[in-house]
mmCIF file of C-alpha atoms in Angstrom:
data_model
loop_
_atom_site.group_PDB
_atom_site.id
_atom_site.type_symbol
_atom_site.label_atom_id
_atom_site.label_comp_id
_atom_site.label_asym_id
_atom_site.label_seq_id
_atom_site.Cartn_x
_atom_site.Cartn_y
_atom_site.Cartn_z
ATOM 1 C CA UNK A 1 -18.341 1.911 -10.828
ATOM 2 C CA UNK A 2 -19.638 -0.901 -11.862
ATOM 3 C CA UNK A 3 -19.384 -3.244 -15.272
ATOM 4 C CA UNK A 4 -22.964 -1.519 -16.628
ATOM 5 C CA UNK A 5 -21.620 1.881 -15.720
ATOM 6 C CA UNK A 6 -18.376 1.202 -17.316
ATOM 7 C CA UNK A 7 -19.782 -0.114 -20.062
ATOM 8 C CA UNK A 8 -21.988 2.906 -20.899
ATOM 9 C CA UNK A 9 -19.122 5.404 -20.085
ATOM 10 C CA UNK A 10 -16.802 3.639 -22.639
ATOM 11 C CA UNK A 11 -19.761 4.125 -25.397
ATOM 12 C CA UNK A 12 -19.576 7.703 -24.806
ATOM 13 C CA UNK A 13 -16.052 8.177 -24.125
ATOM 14 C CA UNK A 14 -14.104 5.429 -25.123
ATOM 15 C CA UNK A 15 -10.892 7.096 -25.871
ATOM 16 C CA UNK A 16 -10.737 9.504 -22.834
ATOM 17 C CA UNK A 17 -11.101 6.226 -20.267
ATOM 18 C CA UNK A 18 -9.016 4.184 -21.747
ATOM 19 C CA UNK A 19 -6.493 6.644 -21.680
ATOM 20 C CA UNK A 20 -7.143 8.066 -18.271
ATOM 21 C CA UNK A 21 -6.909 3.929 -16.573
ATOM 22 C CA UNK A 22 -3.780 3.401 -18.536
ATOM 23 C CA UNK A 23 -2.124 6.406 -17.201
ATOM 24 C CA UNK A 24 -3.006 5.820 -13.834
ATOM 25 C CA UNK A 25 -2.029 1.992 -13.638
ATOM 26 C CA UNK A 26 1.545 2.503 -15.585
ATOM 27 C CA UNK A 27 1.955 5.176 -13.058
ATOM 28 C CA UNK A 28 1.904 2.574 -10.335
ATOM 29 C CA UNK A 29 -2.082 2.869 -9.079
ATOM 30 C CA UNK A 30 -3.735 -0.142 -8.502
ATOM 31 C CA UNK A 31 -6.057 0.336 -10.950
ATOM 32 C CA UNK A 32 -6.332 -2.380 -13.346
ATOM 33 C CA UNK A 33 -6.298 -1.626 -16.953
ATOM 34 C CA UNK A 34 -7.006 -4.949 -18.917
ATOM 35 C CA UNK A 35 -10.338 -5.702 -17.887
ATOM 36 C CA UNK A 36 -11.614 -2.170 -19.254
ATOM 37 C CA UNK A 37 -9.447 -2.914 -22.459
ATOM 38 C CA UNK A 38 -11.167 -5.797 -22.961
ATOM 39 C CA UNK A 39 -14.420 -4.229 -22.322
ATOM 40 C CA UNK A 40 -13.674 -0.994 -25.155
ATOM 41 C CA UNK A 41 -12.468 -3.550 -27.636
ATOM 42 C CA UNK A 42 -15.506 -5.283 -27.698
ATOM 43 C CA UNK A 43 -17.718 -2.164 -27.772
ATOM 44 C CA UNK A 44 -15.310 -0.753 -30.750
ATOM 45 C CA UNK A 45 -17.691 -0.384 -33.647
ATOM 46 C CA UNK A 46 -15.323 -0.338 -36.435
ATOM 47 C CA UNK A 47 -11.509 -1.289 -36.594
ATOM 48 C CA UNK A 48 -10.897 2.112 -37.105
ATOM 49 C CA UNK A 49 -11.638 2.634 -33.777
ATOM 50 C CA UNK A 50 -10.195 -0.027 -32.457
ATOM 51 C CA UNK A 51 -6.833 1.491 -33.526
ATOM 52 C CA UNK A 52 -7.255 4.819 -32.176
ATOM 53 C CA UNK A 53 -7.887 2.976 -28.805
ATOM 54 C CA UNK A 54 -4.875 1.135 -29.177
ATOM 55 C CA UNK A 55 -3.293 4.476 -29.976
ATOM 56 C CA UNK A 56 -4.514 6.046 -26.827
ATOM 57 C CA UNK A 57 -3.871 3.094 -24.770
ATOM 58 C CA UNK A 58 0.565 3.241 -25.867
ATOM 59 C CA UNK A 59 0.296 7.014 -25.290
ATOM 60 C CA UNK A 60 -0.476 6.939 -21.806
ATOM 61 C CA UNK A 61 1.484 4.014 -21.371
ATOM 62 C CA UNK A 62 4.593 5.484 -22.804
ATOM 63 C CA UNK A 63 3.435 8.413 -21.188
ATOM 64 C CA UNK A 64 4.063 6.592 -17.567
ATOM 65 C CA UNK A 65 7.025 4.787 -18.702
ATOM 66 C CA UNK A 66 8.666 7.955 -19.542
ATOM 67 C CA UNK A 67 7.823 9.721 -16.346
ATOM 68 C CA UNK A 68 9.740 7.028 -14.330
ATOM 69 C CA UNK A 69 12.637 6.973 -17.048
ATOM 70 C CA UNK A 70 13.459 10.721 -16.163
ATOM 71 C CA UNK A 71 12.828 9.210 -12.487
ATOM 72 C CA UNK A 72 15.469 6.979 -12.989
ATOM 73 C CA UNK A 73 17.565 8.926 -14.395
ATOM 74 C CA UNK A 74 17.540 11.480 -12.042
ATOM 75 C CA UNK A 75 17.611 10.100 -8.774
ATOM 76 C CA UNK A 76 18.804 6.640 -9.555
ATOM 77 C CA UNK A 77 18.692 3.544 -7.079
ATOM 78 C CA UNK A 78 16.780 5.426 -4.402
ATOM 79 C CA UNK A 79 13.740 5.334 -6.939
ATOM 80 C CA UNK A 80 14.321 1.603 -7.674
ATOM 81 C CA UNK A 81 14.714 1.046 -3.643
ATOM 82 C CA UNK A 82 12.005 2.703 -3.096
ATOM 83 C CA UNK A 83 10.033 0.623 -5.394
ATOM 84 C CA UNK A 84 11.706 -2.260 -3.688
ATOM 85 C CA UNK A 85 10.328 -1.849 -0.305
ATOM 86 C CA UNK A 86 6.790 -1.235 -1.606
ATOM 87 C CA UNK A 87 6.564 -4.962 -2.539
ATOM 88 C CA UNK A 88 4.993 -7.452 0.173
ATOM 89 C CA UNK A 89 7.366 -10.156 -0.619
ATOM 90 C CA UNK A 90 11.160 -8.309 -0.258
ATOM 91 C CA UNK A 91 13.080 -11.088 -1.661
ATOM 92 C CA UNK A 92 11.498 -9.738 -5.076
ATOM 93 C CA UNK A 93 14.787 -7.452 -4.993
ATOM 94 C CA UNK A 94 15.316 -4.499 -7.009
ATOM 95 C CA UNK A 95 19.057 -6.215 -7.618
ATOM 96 C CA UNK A 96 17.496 -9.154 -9.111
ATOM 97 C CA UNK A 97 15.000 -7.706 -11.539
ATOM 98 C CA UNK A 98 18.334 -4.916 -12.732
ATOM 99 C CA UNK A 99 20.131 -8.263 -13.320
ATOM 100 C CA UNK A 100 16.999 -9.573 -15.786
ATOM 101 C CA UNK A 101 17.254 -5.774 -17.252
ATOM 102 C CA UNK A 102 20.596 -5.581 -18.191
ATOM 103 C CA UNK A 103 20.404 -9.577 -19.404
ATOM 104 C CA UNK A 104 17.591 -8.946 -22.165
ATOM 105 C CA UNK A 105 18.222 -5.218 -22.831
ATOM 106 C CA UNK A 106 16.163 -2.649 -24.792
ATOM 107 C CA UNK A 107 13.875 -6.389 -25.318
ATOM 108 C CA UNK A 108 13.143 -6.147 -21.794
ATOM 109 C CA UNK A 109 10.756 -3.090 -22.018
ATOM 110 C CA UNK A 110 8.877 -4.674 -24.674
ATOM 111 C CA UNK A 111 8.128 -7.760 -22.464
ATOM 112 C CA UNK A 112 7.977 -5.665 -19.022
ATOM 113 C CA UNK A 113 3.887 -5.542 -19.589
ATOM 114 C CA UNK A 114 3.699 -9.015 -19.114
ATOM 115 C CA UNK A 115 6.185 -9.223 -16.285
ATOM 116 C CA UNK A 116 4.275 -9.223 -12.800
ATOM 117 C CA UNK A 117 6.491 -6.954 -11.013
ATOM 118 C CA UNK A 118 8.513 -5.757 -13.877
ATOM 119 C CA UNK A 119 6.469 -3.320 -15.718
ATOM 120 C CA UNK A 120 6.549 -0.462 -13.274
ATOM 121 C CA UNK A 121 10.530 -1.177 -12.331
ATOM 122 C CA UNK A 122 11.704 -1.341 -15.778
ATOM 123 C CA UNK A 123 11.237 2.102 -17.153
ATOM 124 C CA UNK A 124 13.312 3.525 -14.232
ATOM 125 C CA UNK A 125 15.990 1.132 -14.048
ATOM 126 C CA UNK A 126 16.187 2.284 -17.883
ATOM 127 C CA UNK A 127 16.990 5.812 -16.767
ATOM 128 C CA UNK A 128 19.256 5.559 -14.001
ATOM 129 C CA UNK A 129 21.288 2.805 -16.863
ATOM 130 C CA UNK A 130 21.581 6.120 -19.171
ATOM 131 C CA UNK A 131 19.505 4.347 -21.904
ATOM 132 C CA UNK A 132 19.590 6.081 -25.236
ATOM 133 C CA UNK A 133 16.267 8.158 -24.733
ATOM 134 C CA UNK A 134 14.882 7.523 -28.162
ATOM 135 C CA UNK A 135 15.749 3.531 -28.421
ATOM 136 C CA UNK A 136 13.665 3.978 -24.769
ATOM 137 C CA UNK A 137 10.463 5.260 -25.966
ATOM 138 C CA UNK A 138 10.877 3.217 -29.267
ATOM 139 C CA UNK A 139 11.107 0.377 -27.093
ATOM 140 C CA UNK A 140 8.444 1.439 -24.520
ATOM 141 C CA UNK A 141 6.069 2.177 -27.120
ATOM 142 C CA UNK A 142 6.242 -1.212 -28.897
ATOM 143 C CA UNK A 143 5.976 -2.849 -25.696
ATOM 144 C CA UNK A 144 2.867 -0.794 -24.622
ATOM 145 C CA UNK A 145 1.186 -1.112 -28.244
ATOM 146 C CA UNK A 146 1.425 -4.702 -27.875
ATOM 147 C CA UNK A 147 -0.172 -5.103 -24.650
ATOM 148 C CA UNK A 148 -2.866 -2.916 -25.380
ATOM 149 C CA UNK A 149 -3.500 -4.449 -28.756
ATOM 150 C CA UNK A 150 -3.472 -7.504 -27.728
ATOM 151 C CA UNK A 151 -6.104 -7.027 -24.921
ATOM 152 C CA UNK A 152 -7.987 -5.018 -27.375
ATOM 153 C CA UNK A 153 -8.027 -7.293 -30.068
ATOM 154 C CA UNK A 154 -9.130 -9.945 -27.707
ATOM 155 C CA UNK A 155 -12.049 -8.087 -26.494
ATOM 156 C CA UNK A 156 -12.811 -6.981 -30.651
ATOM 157 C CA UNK A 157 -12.702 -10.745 -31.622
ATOM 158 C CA UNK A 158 -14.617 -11.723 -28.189
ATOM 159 C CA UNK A 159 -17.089 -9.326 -28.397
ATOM 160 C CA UNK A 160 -19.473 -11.326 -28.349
ATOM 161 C CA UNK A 161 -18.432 -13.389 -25.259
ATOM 162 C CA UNK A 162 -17.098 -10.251 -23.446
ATOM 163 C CA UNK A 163 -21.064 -9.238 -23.345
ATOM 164 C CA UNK A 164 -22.467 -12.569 -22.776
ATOM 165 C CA UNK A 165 -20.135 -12.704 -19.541
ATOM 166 C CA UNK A 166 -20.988 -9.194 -18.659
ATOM 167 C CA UNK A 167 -24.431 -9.617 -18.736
ATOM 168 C CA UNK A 168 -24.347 -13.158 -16.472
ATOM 169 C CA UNK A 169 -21.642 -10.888 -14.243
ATOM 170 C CA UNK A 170 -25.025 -7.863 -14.113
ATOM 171 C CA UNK A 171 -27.628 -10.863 -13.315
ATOM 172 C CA UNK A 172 -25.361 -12.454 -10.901
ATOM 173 C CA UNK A 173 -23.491 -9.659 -8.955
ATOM 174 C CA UNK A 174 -23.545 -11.737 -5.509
ATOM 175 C CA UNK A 175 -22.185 -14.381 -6.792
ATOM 176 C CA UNK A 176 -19.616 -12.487 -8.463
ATOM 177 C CA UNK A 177 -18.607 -10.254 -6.353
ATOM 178 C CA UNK A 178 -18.169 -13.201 -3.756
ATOM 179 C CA UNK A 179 -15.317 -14.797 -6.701
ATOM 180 C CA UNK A 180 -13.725 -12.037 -6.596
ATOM 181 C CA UNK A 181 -13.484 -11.317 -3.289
ATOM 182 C CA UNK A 182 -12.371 -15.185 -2.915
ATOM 183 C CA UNK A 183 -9.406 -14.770 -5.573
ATOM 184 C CA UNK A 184 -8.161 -11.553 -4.036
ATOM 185 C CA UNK A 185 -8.292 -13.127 -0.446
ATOM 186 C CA UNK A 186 -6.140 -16.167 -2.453
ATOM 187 C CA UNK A 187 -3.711 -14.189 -3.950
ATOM 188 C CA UNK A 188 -2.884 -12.273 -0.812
ATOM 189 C CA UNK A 189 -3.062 -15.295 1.200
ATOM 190 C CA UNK A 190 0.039 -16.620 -1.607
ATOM 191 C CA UNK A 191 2.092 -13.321 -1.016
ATOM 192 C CA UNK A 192 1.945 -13.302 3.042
ATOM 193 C CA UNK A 193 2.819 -16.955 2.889
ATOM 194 C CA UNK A 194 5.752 -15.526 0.573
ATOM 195 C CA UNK A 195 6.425 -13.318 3.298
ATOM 196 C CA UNK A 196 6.243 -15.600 5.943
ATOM 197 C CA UNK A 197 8.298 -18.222 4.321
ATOM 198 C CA UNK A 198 11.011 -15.875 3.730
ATOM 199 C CA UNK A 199 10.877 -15.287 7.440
ATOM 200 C CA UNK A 200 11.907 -18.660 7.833
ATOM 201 C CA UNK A 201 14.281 -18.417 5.488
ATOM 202 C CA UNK A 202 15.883 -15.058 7.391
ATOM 203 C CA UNK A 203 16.752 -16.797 10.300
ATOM 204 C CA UNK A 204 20.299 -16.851 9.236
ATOM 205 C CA UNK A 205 23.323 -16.221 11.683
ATOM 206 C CA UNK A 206 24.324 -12.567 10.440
ATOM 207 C CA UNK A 207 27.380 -11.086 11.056
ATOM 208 C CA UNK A 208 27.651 -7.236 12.433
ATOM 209 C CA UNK A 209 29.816 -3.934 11.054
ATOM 210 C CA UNK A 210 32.195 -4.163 13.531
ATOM 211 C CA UNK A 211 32.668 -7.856 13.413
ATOM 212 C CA UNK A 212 33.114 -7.845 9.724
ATOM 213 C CA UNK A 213 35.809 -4.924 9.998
ATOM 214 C CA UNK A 214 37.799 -6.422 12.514
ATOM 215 C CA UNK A 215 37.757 -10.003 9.866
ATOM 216 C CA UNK A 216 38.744 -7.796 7.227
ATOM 217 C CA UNK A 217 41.556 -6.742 9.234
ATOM 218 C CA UNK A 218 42.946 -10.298 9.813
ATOM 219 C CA UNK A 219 43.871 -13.298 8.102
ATOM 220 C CA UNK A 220 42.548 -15.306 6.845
ATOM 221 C CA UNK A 221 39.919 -12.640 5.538
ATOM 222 C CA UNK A 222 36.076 -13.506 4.320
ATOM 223 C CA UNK A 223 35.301 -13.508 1.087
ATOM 224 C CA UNK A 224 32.900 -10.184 0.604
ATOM 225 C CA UNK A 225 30.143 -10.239 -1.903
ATOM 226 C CA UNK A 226 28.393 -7.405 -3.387
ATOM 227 C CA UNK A 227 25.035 -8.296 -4.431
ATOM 228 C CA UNK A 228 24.166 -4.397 -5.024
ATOM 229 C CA UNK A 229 22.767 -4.034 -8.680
ATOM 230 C CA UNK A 230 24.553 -2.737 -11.360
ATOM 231 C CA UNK A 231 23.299 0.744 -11.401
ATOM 232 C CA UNK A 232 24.262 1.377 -7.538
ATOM 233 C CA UNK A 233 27.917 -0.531 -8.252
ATOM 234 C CA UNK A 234 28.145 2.107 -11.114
ATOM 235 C CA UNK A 235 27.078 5.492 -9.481
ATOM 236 C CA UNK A 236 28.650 4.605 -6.193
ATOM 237 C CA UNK A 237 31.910 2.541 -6.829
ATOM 238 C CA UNK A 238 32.898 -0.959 -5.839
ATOM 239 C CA UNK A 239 33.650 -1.939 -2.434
ATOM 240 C CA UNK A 240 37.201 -2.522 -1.627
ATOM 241 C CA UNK A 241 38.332 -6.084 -1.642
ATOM 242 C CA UNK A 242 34.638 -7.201 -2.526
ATOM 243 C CA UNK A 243 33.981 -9.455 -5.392
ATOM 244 C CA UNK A 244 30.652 -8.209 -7.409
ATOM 245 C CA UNK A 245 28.408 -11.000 -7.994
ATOM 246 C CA UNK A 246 24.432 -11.677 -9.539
ATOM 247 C CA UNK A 247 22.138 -14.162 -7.862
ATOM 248 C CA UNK A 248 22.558 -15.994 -10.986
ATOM 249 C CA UNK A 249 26.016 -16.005 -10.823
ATOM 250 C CA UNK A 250 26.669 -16.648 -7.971
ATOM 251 C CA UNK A 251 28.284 -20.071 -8.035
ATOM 252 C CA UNK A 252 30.918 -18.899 -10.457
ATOM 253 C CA UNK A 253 31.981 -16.129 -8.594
ATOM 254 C CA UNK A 254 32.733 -18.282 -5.519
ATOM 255 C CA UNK A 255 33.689 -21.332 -7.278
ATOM 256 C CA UNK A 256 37.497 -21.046 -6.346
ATOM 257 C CA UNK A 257 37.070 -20.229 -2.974
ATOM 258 C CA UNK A 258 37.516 -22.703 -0.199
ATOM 259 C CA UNK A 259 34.275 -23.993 1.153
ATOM 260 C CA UNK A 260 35.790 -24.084 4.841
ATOM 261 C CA UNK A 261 36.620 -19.953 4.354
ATOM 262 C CA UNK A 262 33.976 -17.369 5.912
ATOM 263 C CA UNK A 263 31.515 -15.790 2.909
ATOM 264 C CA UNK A 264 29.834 -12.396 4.412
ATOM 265 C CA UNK A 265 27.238 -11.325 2.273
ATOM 266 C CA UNK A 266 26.488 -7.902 1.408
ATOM 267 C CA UNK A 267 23.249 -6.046 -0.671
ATOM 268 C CA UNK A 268 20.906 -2.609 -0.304
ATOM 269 C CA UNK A 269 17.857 -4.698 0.098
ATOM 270 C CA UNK A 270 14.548 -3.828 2.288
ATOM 271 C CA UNK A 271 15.714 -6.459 5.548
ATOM 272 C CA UNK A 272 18.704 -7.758 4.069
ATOM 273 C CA UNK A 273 16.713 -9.630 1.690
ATOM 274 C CA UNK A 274 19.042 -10.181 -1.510
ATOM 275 C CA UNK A 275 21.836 -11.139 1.286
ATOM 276 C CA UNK A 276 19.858 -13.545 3.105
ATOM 277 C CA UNK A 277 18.812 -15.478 0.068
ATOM 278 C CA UNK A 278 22.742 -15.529 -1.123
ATOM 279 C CA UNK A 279 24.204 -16.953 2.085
ATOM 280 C CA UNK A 280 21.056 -19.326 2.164
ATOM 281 C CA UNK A 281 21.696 -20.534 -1.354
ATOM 282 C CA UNK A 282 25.776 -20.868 -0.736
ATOM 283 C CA UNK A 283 24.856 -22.587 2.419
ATOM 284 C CA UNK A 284 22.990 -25.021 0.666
ATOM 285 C CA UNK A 285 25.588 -25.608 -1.713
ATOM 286 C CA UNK A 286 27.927 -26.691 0.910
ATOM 287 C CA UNK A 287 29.918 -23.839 1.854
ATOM 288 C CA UNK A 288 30.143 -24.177 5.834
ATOM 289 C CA UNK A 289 30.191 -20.422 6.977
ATOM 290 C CA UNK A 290 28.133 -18.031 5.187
ATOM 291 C CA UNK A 291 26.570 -14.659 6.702
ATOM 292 C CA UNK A 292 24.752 -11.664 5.335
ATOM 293 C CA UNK A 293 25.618 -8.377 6.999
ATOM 294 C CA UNK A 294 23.434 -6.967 9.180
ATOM 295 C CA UNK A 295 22.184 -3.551 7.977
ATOM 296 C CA UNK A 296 23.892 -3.861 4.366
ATOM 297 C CA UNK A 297 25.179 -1.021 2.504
ATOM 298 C CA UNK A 298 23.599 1.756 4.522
ATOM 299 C CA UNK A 299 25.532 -0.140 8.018
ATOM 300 C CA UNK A 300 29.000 -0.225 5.441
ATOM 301 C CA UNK A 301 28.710 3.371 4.601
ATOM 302 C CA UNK A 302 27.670 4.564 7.765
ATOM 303 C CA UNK A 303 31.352 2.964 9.807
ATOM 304 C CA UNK A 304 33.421 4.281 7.065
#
């Protein structure tokens, strides 16, 4: 569909496609929602209807949001892993965005909209947390009414622009289309370069099951870090003898240990990725034998 078809399905049904693209890009869909927010806002006639827009628009945002809160809630990390491994860069790691959850709290879901990466995970990490189900949607609804007001309001006080740049965008589709194209072959150049960087960065010495038992079973022992989130430390118990540590955190939490003594680090990431960037980081602050275990969690559980 195209902006002149868009356009002239918003006159006639404003509320029902705003609500409908919304839905569907909450729910995970690539389909993206502030460019047709922008577009209704500008074609609102009065600021009456402006605010039932913005009303439909938190709806099926909260809508979404809730629908992955239940998620969350009922089948815990293997929704947020799941999430995990659709990302193209893996060292975005579930682990890591938990640990920015449980930092800013019920705030987080009113930012998440405005978090690439974070608006989708939020919501669920929210359930499988236990969060009060009413301070959720209060939260989840102020969040979504200020994204979609603000886009909105943008397109209401840019009306005028909004059209001027549609209509050059209708007289120069070509041209256009040839930008976007461009930017999207930009931005997925940026994320397999991501990938491809943390490549490099993988190519860390890792350290097997049954190599990291038989350590354990001698002294002097490696120091153990599990850099599982919060929610999977909660539901399935701390490892024995492992010290639980953040990415943030993670030079207090080794900052009595000896920087000559073996670190193995441990996390449930796609790849190892969560593990690879902690022994990278503790390797580059000087500690001399560092090593992510091969297979994480699932390889720990699976020699018990």
């Amino acid at each position: 569909m195209d902006l002149q078809q868009l356009s002239q399905t918003l006159e006639h049904d404003a509320l029902g496609v705003v609500f409908i693209n919304v839905l569907l890009q909450q729910l995970g869909l690539p389909v993206p929602a502030v460019p047709t927010l922008l577009l209704a806002g500008s074609l609102a006639a009065t600021p009456g209807a402006l605010g039932k827009l913005a009303a439909a628009a938190m709806l099926a945002s909260v809508l979404a949001d809730w629908g992955w809160y239940h998620a969350g809630k009922r089948f815990g990390y293997r929704v947020l892993s799941g999430l995990c491994k659709l990302s193209i860069n893996p060292s975005s790691c579930v682990s890591q965005t938990e640990a920015r959850f449980l930092r800013w709290g019920p705030a987080s879901l009113v930012v998440a909209k405005f978090v690439p990466g974070f608006s989708t995970v939020a919501p669920p990490i929210a359930g499988a947390l236990r969060m009060h189900q009413p301070s959720f949607l209060i939260a989840a609804g102020a969040g979504g009414g200020l994204w979609a007001g603000l886009a909105l309001g943008a397109g209401w006080l840019l009306r005028d622009t909004v059209r001027q740049v549609i209509a050059a965008l209708e007289r120069n589709t070509a041209e256009a289309l040839t930008v976007v194209v461009v930017l999207a072959a930009a931005w997925l150049g940026w994320k397999f370069w991501q990938k491809y960087r943390f490549r490099r960065l993988s190519a860390v010495p890792r350290i097997g099951i049954d190599e990291l038992r038989a350590a354990l079973a001698r002294e002097p022992r490696p120091l153990l870090l599990d850099l599982r989130g919060a929610v999977m430390v909660a539901q399935t118990g701390p490892i024995d003898g492992a010290r639980v540590a953040e990415h943030s955190q993670l030079e207090q939490v080794v900052g009595d240990w000896p920087r000559n003594q073996p670190i193995v680090t441990l996390c449930a990431c796609p790849q190892d990725a969560g593990a690879i960037l902690a022994a990278r980081r503790l390797l580059d602050m000087g500690y001399l034998s560092v090593r992510p275990l091969e297979g994480g969690y699932e390889a720990w559980m699976a020699s018990k």
